[in-house]
Coordinates of C-alpha atoms in Angstrom, one line a residue:
Chain A
M1 CA 32.2 12.6 -17.8
S2 CA 34.5 12.4 -20.7
T3 CA 31.6 12.9 -23.0
V4 CA 31.4 16.5 -21.8
K5 CA 34.7 17.5 -23.3
T6 CA 34.3 15.6 -26.6
G7 CA 30.7 16.8 -26.8
L8 CA 32.0 20.4 -27.3
G9 CA 32.3 19.9 -31.1
P10 CA 29.2 19.6 -33.3
T11 CA 26.9 17.7 -31.1
P12 CA 25.2 14.6 -32.4
S13 CA 21.4 14.7 -32.2
A14 CA 20.2 13.0 -29.1
V15 CA 16.9 12.0 -27.5
D16 CA 16.2 13.6 -24.2
G17 CA 12.9 12.6 -22.8
E18 CA 10.4 13.5 -25.4
R19 CA 12.4 16.2 -26.9
I20 CA 14.8 15.8 -29.8
L21 CA 17.8 18.2 -29.6
T22 CA 18.8 19.2 -33.0
P23 CA 22.5 19.7 -33.6
P24 CA 23.7 23.1 -34.6
P25 CA 24.1 23.4 -38.3
P26 CA 27.6 22.3 -39.3
K27 CA 30.3 24.8 -39.9
R28 CA 28.3 27.7 -38.6
R29 CA 29.1 28.7 -35.1
R30 CA 25.6 30.1 -34.4
R31 CA 24.3 29.2 -31.0
S32 CA 21.3 27.0 -30.9
L33 CA 18.6 28.9 -29.0
Q34 CA 15.6 27.1 -27.6
S35 CA 12.2 28.6 -28.0
G36 CA 11.3 27.8 -24.4
G37 CA 7.7 29.0 -24.6
F38 CA 6.8 31.0 -21.5
T39 CA 10.1 30.6 -19.6
P40 CA 12.1 33.5 -21.1
Y41 CA 9.3 35.9 -20.3
A42 CA 9.2 34.7 -16.7
L43 CA 12.9 35.2 -16.4
L44 CA 12.6 38.7 -17.7
V45 CA 9.8 39.8 -15.4
P46 CA 11.8 41.0 -12.4
S47 CA 14.1 43.2 -14.5
L48 CA 11.3 44.5 -16.6
I49 CA 9.3 45.5 -13.5
V50 CA 12.3 47.4 -12.1
L51 CA 13.2 49.1 -15.3
A52 CA 9.6 50.0 -16.1
A53 CA 8.9 51.4 -12.6
I54 CA 12.1 53.2 -11.9
T55 CA 13.5 54.2 -15.3
G56 CA 10.5 54.0 -17.7
W57 CA 7.8 55.7 -15.7
P58 CA 10.0 58.7 -14.6
L59 CA 11.1 59.0 -18.2
V60 CA 7.5 59.3 -19.3
Q61 CA 6.8 61.8 -16.5
L62 CA 9.9 63.8 -17.6
V63 CA 8.5 64.1 -21.1
I64 CA 5.1 65.2 -19.8
M65 CA 6.6 67.6 -17.3
S66 CA 8.7 69.2 -20.1
F67 CA 5.4 70.3 -21.7
Q68 CA 4.0 71.8 -18.4
R69 CA 4.6 74.9 -16.3
F70 CA 6.1 73.1 -13.4
G71 CA 7.5 75.2 -10.6
R72 CA 7.8 74.9 -6.8
E73 CA 4.0 75.3 -6.3
Q74 CA 3.4 72.2 -8.5
V75 CA 5.8 70.2 -6.4
F76 CA 3.7 71.0 -3.4
G77 CA 0.5 69.9 -5.1
A78 CA -0.8 72.7 -7.3
P79 CA -2.1 71.3 -10.6
P80 CA 0.4 71.8 -13.5
E81 CA -0.7 73.6 -16.6
F82 CA 0.1 72.4 -20.1
I83 CA 1.9 75.0 -22.1
G84 CA 2.8 73.0 -25.2
F85 CA 6.3 73.7 -26.4
G86 CA 6.6 76.7 -24.1
N87 CA 9.5 75.3 -22.1
Y88 CA 11.4 74.2 -25.2
L89 CA 10.9 77.7 -26.7
D90 CA 12.2 79.3 -23.5
V91 CA 15.2 77.0 -23.4
L92 CA 16.1 77.2 -27.0
T93 CA 15.9 81.0 -27.1
D94 CA 17.9 81.3 -23.9
D95 CA 21.5 82.3 -24.6
E96 CA 22.7 80.5 -21.5
F97 CA 21.5 77.2 -22.7
W98 CA 23.4 77.6 -26.0
Q99 CA 26.5 78.7 -24.0
V100 CA 26.2 75.6 -21.8
L101 CA 25.7 73.3 -24.8
A102 CA 28.6 74.7 -26.7
R103 CA 30.8 74.6 -23.6
S104 CA 29.9 71.0 -22.9
L105 CA 30.5 69.9 -26.5
I106 CA 33.9 71.7 -26.7
F107 CA 34.9 70.4 -23.3
A108 CA 33.9 66.8 -24.2
A109 CA 35.7 67.1 -27.6
V110 CA 38.9 68.3 -25.9
C111 CA 38.7 65.6 -23.2
V112 CA 38.0 62.8 -25.8
V113 CA 40.8 63.9 -28.1
V114 CA 43.4 64.3 -25.3
T115 CA 42.3 61.0 -23.7
M116 CA 42.4 59.0 -26.9
V117 CA 45.8 60.4 -28.1
L118 CA 47.4 59.8 -24.7
G119 CA 45.7 56.5 -24.2
V120 CA 46.9 55.1 -27.6
F121 CA 50.3 56.5 -27.0
V122 CA 50.7 54.9 -23.6
A123 CA 49.3 51.6 -25.0
L124 CA 51.9 51.6 -27.7
L125 CA 54.5 52.4 -25.1
M126 CA 53.4 49.5 -22.9
H127 CA 53.6 47.2 -25.9
R128 CA 57.2 48.2 -26.3
L129 CA 58.3 48.0 -22.7
G130 CA 59.9 45.1 -20.9
A131 CA 58.0 43.1 -18.3
V132 CA 59.2 45.1 -15.3
L133 CA 58.4 48.6 -16.6
R134 CA 55.2 47.4 -18.1
T135 CA 54.0 46.1 -14.7
L136 CA 55.0 49.4 -13.1
V137 CA 53.0 51.3 -15.6
S138 CA 50.0 49.0 -15.2
I139 CA 50.0 49.4 -11.4
G140 CA 50.1 53.2 -11.7
L141 CA 47.2 53.2 -14.3
L142 CA 45.2 50.8 -12.2
L143 CA 45.4 53.0 -9.2
A144 CA 44.3 56.0 -11.2
W145 CA 41.5 54.0 -12.7
A146 CA 40.3 52.7 -9.3
M147 CA 40.0 56.1 -7.7
P148 CA 36.4 57.1 -7.1
P149 CA 35.6 60.2 -9.3
L150 CA 34.7 62.3 -6.3
S151 CA 37.9 61.4 -4.3
A152 CA 40.0 62.1 -7.4
T153 CA 38.4 65.5 -8.0
I154 CA 38.9 66.5 -4.4
V155 CA 42.6 65.4 -4.4
W156 CA 43.3 67.3 -7.6
G157 CA 41.5 70.3 -6.1
W158 CA 43.9 70.0 -3.2
I159 CA 46.9 69.8 -5.5
F160 CA 45.7 72.9 -7.3
D161 CA 44.7 74.7 -4.1
T162 CA 45.3 78.4 -4.1
Q163 CA 47.0 78.8 -0.8
Y164 CA 48.6 75.5 0.2
G165 CA 48.4 73.5 -3.0
V166 CA 51.6 71.6 -3.9
L167 CA 51.6 72.9 -7.5
N168 CA 51.7 76.6 -6.6
N169 CA 54.3 75.8 -3.9
V170 CA 56.5 73.9 -6.3
L171 CA 56.1 76.4 -9.1
T172 CA 57.0 79.3 -6.7
Q173 CA 59.8 77.6 -4.6
W174 CA 61.5 75.4 -7.2
F175 CA 61.1 77.3 -10.4
G176 CA 60.9 80.8 -9.0
L177 CA 57.7 81.6 -10.8
D178 CA 55.1 83.9 -9.2
F179 CA 52.3 81.5 -8.4
E180 CA 51.9 82.3 -4.8
G181 CA 48.2 82.6 -4.1
H182 CA 47.3 81.9 -7.8
S183 CA 43.8 80.7 -8.1
W184 CA 43.4 77.9 -10.7
L185 CA 39.6 77.7 -10.5
I186 CA 38.4 81.3 -10.6
D187 CA 39.1 81.8 -14.3
P188 CA 36.7 79.6 -16.4
L189 CA 39.3 78.6 -18.9
S190 CA 41.7 77.6 -16.2
F191 CA 38.9 75.8 -14.4
F192 CA 38.3 73.7 -17.4
F193 CA 42.0 73.1 -17.8
V194 CA 42.0 71.6 -14.3
A195 CA 38.7 69.7 -15.1
T196 CA 40.3 68.2 -18.3
I197 CA 43.3 67.0 -16.3
I198 CA 41.0 65.3 -13.8
I199 CA 38.9 63.6 -16.4
V200 CA 41.7 62.6 -18.7
W201 CA 43.7 61.2 -15.7
G202 CA 40.8 59.0 -14.8
A203 CA 39.8 58.0 -18.3
V204 CA 43.2 57.2 -19.9
P205 CA 43.7 53.8 -18.0
F206 CA 40.6 52.4 -19.6
V207 CA 41.7 53.4 -23.1
V208 CA 45.2 52.1 -22.5
F209 CA 44.1 48.6 -21.3
T210 CA 41.6 48.2 -24.0
V211 CA 43.8 49.4 -26.8
Y212 CA 46.7 47.4 -25.4
A213 CA 44.6 44.3 -25.5
G214 CA 43.8 45.1 -29.1
L215 CA 47.5 45.6 -29.9
T216 CA 48.4 42.1 -28.7
Q217 CA 46.1 40.8 -31.5
V218 CA 48.2 42.4 -34.3
P219 CA 50.5 39.6 -35.6
D220 CA 54.2 40.3 -35.4
E221 CA 54.8 38.9 -38.8
V222 CA 52.7 41.6 -40.5
L223 CA 54.6 44.3 -38.6
E224 CA 57.9 42.8 -39.6
A225 CA 56.9 42.5 -43.2
A226 CA 55.9 46.2 -43.2
Q227 CA 59.2 47.1 -41.6
L228 CA 61.2 45.2 -44.2
D229 CA 59.2 46.9 -46.9
G230 CA 60.6 50.1 -45.5
A231 CA 57.6 51.4 -43.5
G232 CA 58.7 53.7 -40.7
G233 CA 57.1 53.7 -37.2
T234 CA 54.4 56.2 -38.1
K235 CA 53.5 54.6 -41.3
R236 CA 53.4 51.1 -39.7
F237 CA 51.1 52.5 -37.0
F238 CA 48.6 54.1 -39.3
L239 CA 48.7 51.6 -42.2
V240 CA 49.1 48.3 -40.3
V241 CA 48.2 48.7 -36.6
V242 CA 45.2 51.0 -36.9
P243 CA 43.2 48.8 -39.4
Y244 CA 43.6 45.9 -36.9
I245 CA 42.3 47.8 -33.9
R246 CA 39.9 50.1 -35.7
S247 CA 36.8 48.6 -34.1
I248 CA 38.3 48.9 -30.6
L249 CA 39.3 52.5 -31.2
L250 CA 35.8 53.3 -32.5
I251 CA 33.9 51.8 -29.6
V252 CA 36.2 53.3 -27.0
T253 CA 35.9 56.8 -28.6
I254 CA 32.1 56.5 -28.6
L255 CA 32.0 55.5 -25.0
Q256 CA 34.4 58.4 -24.1
V257 CA 32.1 60.9 -25.9
I258 CA 29.1 59.7 -24.0
W259 CA 30.8 59.6 -20.7
D260 CA 32.4 63.1 -21.2
L261 CA 29.2 64.7 -22.3
R262 CA 27.3 63.5 -19.2
V263 CA 30.0 64.4 -16.8
F264 CA 28.6 65.7 -13.5
T265 CA 30.5 64.7 -10.4
Q266 CA 33.9 66.2 -11.4
I267 CA 32.4 69.6 -12.5
Y268 CA 30.0 69.9 -9.6
A269 CA 32.7 69.0 -7.0
L270 CA 35.2 71.4 -8.6
Q271 CA 32.6 74.1 -8.4
S272 CA 32.2 73.3 -4.7
I273 CA 36.0 73.6 -4.2
G274 CA 36.0 77.1 -5.8
G275 CA 35.0 78.4 -9.2
L276 CA 32.1 80.4 -10.6
A277 CA 29.2 78.1 -11.2
E278 CA 27.5 80.4 -13.7
Q279 CA 30.5 80.4 -16.0
T280 CA 31.4 76.7 -15.7
N281 CA 28.2 74.8 -15.9
T282 CA 28.1 71.8 -18.2
L283 CA 24.8 70.1 -19.3
G284 CA 24.5 67.8 -16.4
V285 CA 25.2 70.4 -13.8
Y286 CA 23.1 73.0 -15.6
I287 CA 20.0 70.6 -15.4
Y288 CA 20.7 70.2 -11.7
R289 CA 20.9 74.0 -11.1
V290 CA 17.9 74.9 -13.3
S291 CA 15.6 72.4 -11.7
L292 CA 16.7 71.9 -8.1
G293 CA 18.5 75.2 -7.7
S294 CA 16.0 77.6 -9.3
G295 CA 13.0 75.3 -9.0
D296 CA 12.0 75.5 -12.7
F297 CA 11.2 71.8 -13.2
G298 CA 9.5 72.4 -16.5
A299 CA 12.5 74.0 -18.1
G300 CA 14.8 71.5 -16.4
G301 CA 12.6 68.7 -17.9
A302 CA 12.9 70.2 -21.4
I303 CA 16.7 70.4 -21.1
S304 CA 16.8 66.9 -19.8
V305 CA 14.8 65.6 -22.8
I306 CA 17.1 67.4 -25.2
V307 CA 20.2 65.9 -23.5
V308 CA 18.6 62.4 -23.5
L309 CA 17.9 62.7 -27.2
L310 CA 21.4 64.0 -27.9
L311 CA 23.0 61.1 -26.1
V312 CA 20.7 58.4 -27.5
A313 CA 21.5 59.8 -31.0
I314 CA 25.2 59.4 -30.4
S315 CA 24.8 56.0 -28.7
I316 CA 22.8 54.6 -31.6
F317 CA 26.1 54.1 -33.3
Y318 CA 27.4 52.1 -30.4
V319 CA 24.1 50.1 -30.2
R320 CA 24.2 49.3 -33.9
R321 CA 27.7 48.0 -33.6
S322 CA 27.0 45.9 -30.5
I323 CA 23.9 44.4 -32.2
K324 CA 25.9 43.5 -35.3
E325 CA 28.3 41.5 -33.2
E326 CA 25.4 40.0 -31.3
D327 CA 24.0 38.5 -34.5
L328 CA 20.4 39.5 -34.0
Chain B
M1 CA 46.6 35.7 -50.5
T2 CA 47.6 37.6 -47.4
A3 CA 48.8 34.3 -45.9
T4 CA 51.3 33.7 -48.7
L5 CA 52.4 37.3 -48.6
T6 CA 53.2 37.1 -44.9
T7 CA 55.0 33.8 -45.1
A8 CA 57.0 35.1 -48.0
A9 CA 57.9 38.2 -46.0
R10 CA 58.8 36.0 -43.0
S11 CA 61.3 33.9 -44.9
D12 CA 62.7 37.1 -46.3
A13 CA 63.1 38.4 -42.8
A14 CA 64.9 35.3 -41.8
A15 CA 67.2 35.6 -44.7
A16 CA 67.8 39.2 -44.1
D17 CA 68.8 38.5 -40.5
H18 CA 71.5 36.2 -41.7
V19 CA 72.9 38.2 -44.6
I20 CA 72.8 41.8 -43.6
P21 CA 75.0 42.7 -40.6
R22 CA 73.3 44.9 -38.0
H23 CA 74.1 48.6 -38.6
R24 CA 75.8 50.2 -35.7
R25 CA 73.8 53.4 -36.2
S26 CA 70.5 51.7 -36.0
S27 CA 71.4 49.9 -32.8
T28 CA 72.4 53.1 -31.0
R29 CA 69.2 54.6 -32.3
K30 CA 67.4 51.6 -30.9
R31 CA 69.0 52.0 -27.5
A32 CA 68.2 55.7 -27.4
G33 CA 64.6 54.6 -28.3
S34 CA 64.4 52.2 -25.4
I35 CA 65.8 54.8 -23.0
A36 CA 63.2 57.3 -24.1
A37 CA 60.5 54.6 -23.7
G38 CA 61.8 53.8 -20.2
L39 CA 61.7 57.5 -19.2
A40 CA 58.2 57.9 -20.7
A41 CA 57.1 54.8 -18.7
I42 CA 58.4 56.4 -15.5
V43 CA 56.7 59.7 -16.3
V44 CA 53.4 57.9 -16.9
F45 CA 53.8 56.0 -13.7
A46 CA 54.6 59.1 -11.7
V47 CA 51.6 61.1 -13.1
S48 CA 49.2 58.2 -12.5
V49 CA 50.3 57.6 -8.9
F50 CA 51.1 61.1 -7.7
P51 CA 47.5 62.2 -6.7
V52 CA 46.9 58.9 -4.9
Y53 CA 50.3 59.2 -3.1
W54 CA 49.6 62.9 -2.3
M55 CA 46.2 62.1 -0.8
V56 CA 47.6 59.4 1.5
N57 CA 50.6 61.5 2.4
T58 CA 48.5 64.5 3.4
S59 CA 46.0 62.4 5.3
F60 CA 48.7 61.4 7.8
Q61 CA 49.9 65.0 8.5
P62 CA 48.5 67.4 11.1
N63 CA 46.5 70.2 9.5
S64 CA 48.9 72.9 10.9
Q65 CA 51.7 71.3 8.9
V66 CA 49.6 70.9 5.8
R67 CA 48.8 74.6 5.9
G68 CA 52.5 75.5 6.1
T69 CA 54.7 76.8 3.2
Q70 CA 57.1 73.9 3.8
L71 CA 56.4 71.0 1.5
H72 CA 56.4 67.6 3.2
F73 CA 56.8 64.7 0.7
W74 CA 56.8 62.2 3.5
P75 CA 54.4 62.3 6.5
D76 CA 57.0 63.2 9.1
N77 CA 55.3 64.0 12.3
G78 CA 52.9 61.3 11.0
T79 CA 49.6 61.2 12.9
L80 CA 46.3 59.3 12.9
E81 CA 44.5 62.3 14.3
N82 CA 42.8 63.2 11.0
Y83 CA 41.2 59.8 10.8
E84 CA 40.2 59.8 14.4
T85 CA 38.6 63.2 14.1
I86 CA 36.5 62.5 11.0
I87 CA 35.4 59.1 12.2
F88 CA 34.5 59.9 15.8
D89 CA 34.1 63.7 16.0
Y90 CA 30.7 64.4 14.5
G91 CA 31.1 67.5 12.5
R92 CA 28.5 68.6 9.9
A93 CA 27.6 65.0 9.2
P94 CA 28.6 61.8 11.1
F95 CA 30.8 59.2 9.5
I96 CA 29.6 55.9 11.0
P97 CA 25.9 56.3 9.8
A98 CA 27.1 57.3 6.4
L99 CA 29.3 54.2 6.2
L100 CA 26.5 52.0 7.3
N101 CA 24.1 53.6 4.8
S102 CA 26.6 53.1 2.0
L103 CA 27.2 49.5 3.0
Q104 CA 23.5 48.6 3.2
I105 CA 22.6 50.4 0.0
T106 CA 25.5 48.9 -1.9
L107 CA 24.8 45.4 -0.6
I108 CA 21.1 45.5 -1.4
T109 CA 21.9 46.9 -4.9
V110 CA 24.5 44.2 -5.7
V111 CA 22.4 41.2 -4.5
V112 CA 19.1 42.2 -6.1
A113 CA 20.7 43.5 -9.3
L114 CA 22.8 40.3 -9.7
V115 CA 19.8 38.0 -9.2
F116 CA 17.5 39.9 -11.5
A117 CA 20.2 40.4 -14.1
F118 CA 21.2 36.8 -14.0
L119 CA 17.7 35.7 -14.8
A120 CA 17.4 38.2 -17.6
A121 CA 20.8 37.2 -19.0
L122 CA 19.7 33.5 -19.0
A123 CA 16.5 34.5 -20.9
V124 CA 18.4 36.5 -23.5
S125 CA 21.3 34.2 -24.2
R126 CA 19.6 30.8 -23.8
F127 CA 16.2 31.3 -25.3
R128 CA 14.7 32.5 -28.5
F129 CA 11.7 34.6 -28.0
R130 CA 9.8 37.2 -29.9
S131 CA 10.9 40.5 -28.5
R132 CA 14.5 39.4 -27.8
A133 CA 16.2 41.9 -30.1
G134 CA 13.9 44.6 -28.8
F135 CA 14.8 43.9 -25.2
I136 CA 18.6 43.9 -26.0
I137 CA 18.3 47.2 -27.9
T138 CA 16.3 48.8 -25.0
I139 CA 19.0 47.7 -22.5
L140 CA 21.7 49.2 -24.6
I141 CA 19.9 52.5 -25.0
V142 CA 18.7 52.8 -21.4
Q143 CA 22.3 52.5 -20.4
M144 CA 23.1 55.7 -22.2
I145 CA 20.5 57.9 -20.4
P146 CA 22.4 60.2 -18.1
A147 CA 21.4 60.2 -14.4
E148 CA 21.4 64.0 -14.4
A149 CA 18.6 64.0 -16.9
M150 CA 16.5 61.7 -14.7
I151 CA 17.1 63.4 -11.3
I152 CA 13.9 65.5 -11.3
A153 CA 11.6 62.8 -12.4
T154 CA 13.2 60.2 -10.1
F155 CA 13.1 62.7 -7.2
R156 CA 9.3 63.0 -7.7
L157 CA 8.9 59.3 -8.0
I158 CA 10.7 58.5 -4.8
D159 CA 9.1 61.4 -3.1
G160 CA 5.7 60.0 -4.2
W161 CA 6.6 56.7 -2.5
N162 CA 7.6 58.6 0.6
L163 CA 11.1 57.1 0.3
L164 CA 13.3 60.2 0.3
N165 CA 16.2 59.8 2.8
S166 CA 15.7 56.1 3.0
I167 CA 17.8 53.0 2.3
I168 CA 15.1 51.4 0.2
G169 CA 14.5 54.3 -2.1
L170 CA 18.1 54.9 -3.0
S171 CA 18.7 51.2 -3.4
A172 CA 15.8 50.8 -5.7
V173 CA 17.1 53.6 -7.9
Y174 CA 20.6 52.1 -7.9
I175 CA 19.3 48.7 -8.9
A176 CA 17.6 50.2 -11.9
T177 CA 20.7 52.2 -12.7
V178 CA 23.1 49.2 -12.7
L179 CA 20.7 46.6 -14.1
P180 CA 21.2 47.3 -17.9
F181 CA 24.9 47.1 -17.6
T182 CA 24.8 44.0 -15.4
I183 CA 22.4 42.2 -17.8
W184 CA 24.6 43.1 -20.7
T185 CA 27.8 41.9 -19.0
L186 CA 26.3 38.7 -17.6
R187 CA 24.9 37.9 -21.0
G188 CA 28.4 37.8 -22.3
F189 CA 29.5 35.4 -19.5
V190 CA 26.5 33.1 -20.1
N191 CA 27.2 33.1 -23.8
G192 CA 30.7 32.0 -22.9
V193 CA 29.4 28.7 -21.4
P194 CA 28.3 26.6 -24.3
A195 CA 24.8 25.2 -23.9
E196 CA 26.2 21.9 -25.3
L197 CA 27.8 21.3 -21.9
E198 CA 24.4 21.3 -20.2
E199 CA 23.0 19.1 -23.0
A200 CA 25.8 16.6 -22.6
A201 CA 25.2 16.4 -18.8
M202 CA 21.5 15.9 -19.5
I203 CA 22.3 13.0 -21.8
D204 CA 24.3 11.6 -18.9
G205 CA 21.1 11.6 -16.9
L206 CA 20.9 14.9 -15.1
S207 CA 17.6 16.9 -15.2
R208 CA 17.6 20.3 -16.8
S209 CA 17.9 22.2 -13.4
Q210 CA 20.5 19.8 -12.1
A211 CA 22.5 20.2 -15.2
F212 CA 22.3 24.0 -14.8
W213 CA 23.3 24.1 -11.2
R214 CA 26.0 21.5 -11.3
I215 CA 27.6 22.3 -14.7
T216 CA 26.8 25.8 -15.9
F217 CA 26.5 27.7 -12.6
P218 CA 30.0 26.9 -11.3
L219 CA 31.5 28.0 -14.6
L220 CA 29.6 31.3 -14.3
A221 CA 30.7 32.1 -10.8
P222 CA 33.8 34.2 -11.8
G223 CA 31.5 36.2 -14.2
L224 CA 29.0 36.8 -11.4
V225 CA 31.8 37.9 -9.0
A226 CA 33.2 40.3 -11.6
T227 CA 29.8 41.8 -12.5
G228 CA 28.9 42.1 -8.8
V229 CA 32.1 44.0 -8.0
F230 CA 31.4 46.3 -10.9
A231 CA 27.8 47.0 -9.6
F232 CA 29.4 47.5 -6.1
I233 CA 31.8 50.1 -7.4
Q234 CA 29.1 52.0 -9.3
A235 CA 26.7 52.1 -6.3
W236 CA 29.5 53.0 -3.9
N237 CA 30.7 55.9 -6.0
E238 CA 27.3 57.2 -7.2
F239 CA 26.9 60.8 -6.3
V240 CA 24.0 62.6 -8.1
F241 CA 21.1 60.5 -7.0
A242 CA 22.6 60.3 -3.4
L243 CA 22.9 64.1 -3.3
V244 CA 19.3 64.7 -4.4
L245 CA 17.4 61.8 -2.8
N246 CA 19.2 61.4 0.6
P247 CA 20.4 64.9 1.6
R248 CA 19.7 64.5 5.4
P249 CA 22.9 63.9 7.4
E250 CA 21.6 60.7 8.9
A251 CA 20.6 59.4 5.5
M252 CA 23.8 60.4 3.6
T253 CA 26.0 58.0 1.8
L254 CA 29.8 58.3 1.9
P255 CA 30.3 60.5 -1.2
V256 CA 27.8 63.0 -0.1
W257 CA 29.3 62.9 3.4
L258 CA 32.7 63.6 1.9
R259 CA 31.3 66.7 0.1
T260 CA 30.2 68.3 3.4
F261 CA 34.0 68.8 4.1
L262 CA 34.3 71.1 1.1
D263 CA 34.2 74.8 1.8
P264 CA 34.2 77.1 -1.3
N265 CA 35.3 80.0 0.9
G266 CA 38.7 78.6 1.5
G267 CA 38.1 77.2 5.0
T268 CA 38.5 73.6 3.8
N269 CA 40.4 71.4 6.2
W270 CA 42.5 69.5 3.6
A271 CA 44.1 67.1 6.1
H272 CA 40.6 65.9 7.2
L273 CA 39.3 65.8 3.6
M274 CA 42.3 63.7 2.4
A275 CA 41.7 61.2 5.3
G276 CA 38.0 61.1 4.2
S277 CA 38.9 60.6 0.6
T278 CA 41.2 57.8 1.5
L279 CA 38.6 56.0 3.5
V280 CA 36.0 56.3 0.7
A281 CA 38.6 55.1 -1.9
I282 CA 40.0 52.1 0.0
P283 CA 37.2 49.6 -0.6
V284 CA 36.9 50.5 -4.3
V285 CA 40.6 50.2 -4.9
I286 CA 40.8 46.8 -3.2
F287 CA 37.8 45.4 -5.1
F288 CA 39.0 47.0 -8.3
L289 CA 42.4 45.3 -8.1
I290 CA 40.7 42.0 -7.6
V291 CA 38.6 42.0 -10.8
Q292 CA 40.4 44.5 -13.1
S293 CA 41.4 42.0 -15.8
R294 CA 37.8 41.0 -16.3
M295 CA 36.5 44.6 -16.3
T296 CA 38.2 45.6 -19.5
S297 CA 36.7 42.7 -21.3
G298 CA 33.3 43.3 -19.6
L299 CA 33.1 46.9 -20.6
V300 CA 33.7 46.3 -24.3
A301 CA 32.1 42.8 -24.3
G302 CA 30.1 42.3 -27.4
A303 CA 31.5 45.5 -28.8
V304 CA 34.8 44.0 -29.6
K305 CA 34.6 40.3 -29.8
G306 CA 31.1 39.3 -28.6

């Protein structure tokens, strides 16, 4: 089978049964795709059925529901009544919605900025370290990354616990500060401080590993040249390294924005540990509380549609970038 | 142009190394720099590991000790009592059924999603067809729709099928949830195996399906494993749908079971809760460590280098 290995270059045209396989155009690395007739559609059928039935259909229902008065009676079979943009008007004129939206946006922005700065910093650090310390840091980051979000939130909740948490204990006993019985979750600002720590702790490893992989692509010669030209560390980073890893930074930032805007588990679990739900809801938790808590499915549907549109708008950037690479 | 610049700079660098003696000041500065880097590395390690260590540490201590003012950084008086209690003592929700539910749902999700996604990935990366671009764009956008936005509609759908509190219902939802990501990742792996390999085997006399199963499939196996593990982790950790669709104690999955230990009024038994968190985390951590190197490339596949 030595032909297999040598055949990896530009393949010669060959006759296979009736079909003539044309070689890929020389010098262009574009893959030669077959037209395949009906086959690709047959291969797609199972996935399409699942996506249409379990994602597509409910999405349509969601949009319809957002134009209806849909409360608990409708869940038990009463026919829903169409009210046009009524739900949207209610939602958009509700102060609480705007508060939740602003809170989510600010929270996501803070999380993304802190995550990216720390992530890039640690990636640069790892690039500098020797093999032993680098392995140590990798192991630590991997453990943090692997923790399920719910377990992580609960553990942090335990660390920040009012009565027996290690943080209050250490601050009181070792540093002589008055943190005995201090509640970290009751004040909304402090609640989001804890939530930011949890989310950043879980998100930094992904950023570090991705950016670190990008850093290894930056040629050493270029950095040396910049150094000899008198560029200091900061200058070298912004003028030489950043251009090399720009696309990685961009895509990671977009993914972080999307993930942090739709955060649910951490906020919901933290509210269950202690904390005032009304003052700490983010978009995801708010949808949950409006629809399943208060039973107003119409309004919940309207908020859901707004959130979906918001996220899709943000992700179009990511999609366009992915498609460009995909050569469609 | 850049090439000549760099080579020029490089020879300059070589020359500079020979001519200019190293400055003492810059070398002490360098040493201070590496000490600072080492310290920073240790801080990063400590902050990353501390919660995990603290979880395991607490899980082996009796609750009376956990609730003391004395800090125990090592589980002296270590005990397995917490694990025994949460596994065998049925409190608000039993552990064994939750574990079995999680295992079944995760297994069904992984197997079905892998098979479906594999077929779709083949279609997308090996064939040219009319709505190919449309399909890929749809996959990428669907991936971004948050589960929280879909909970009400999905709840009504599954309720309509009479599948609330069932294995099948939640599995079906998870399959749909992980499918876009799985297709996208597998597509990257299929792209990585050149179609020319298959063609060469066919020239050597294998049929198309033989060529696929003997040549392409073995090369794809690592990709399938990595993608499968990722689907496993997503299904195992999933919380929102499980909370809404399977709320009954006998139908709960592990994350929802874990939440039953939380008491917002301060009565939480932290020792039990940490034992529970450890149990939920162990499989994920193990699987994660197996495939971590592939996951970074999978998550940004296509985005970074295609």
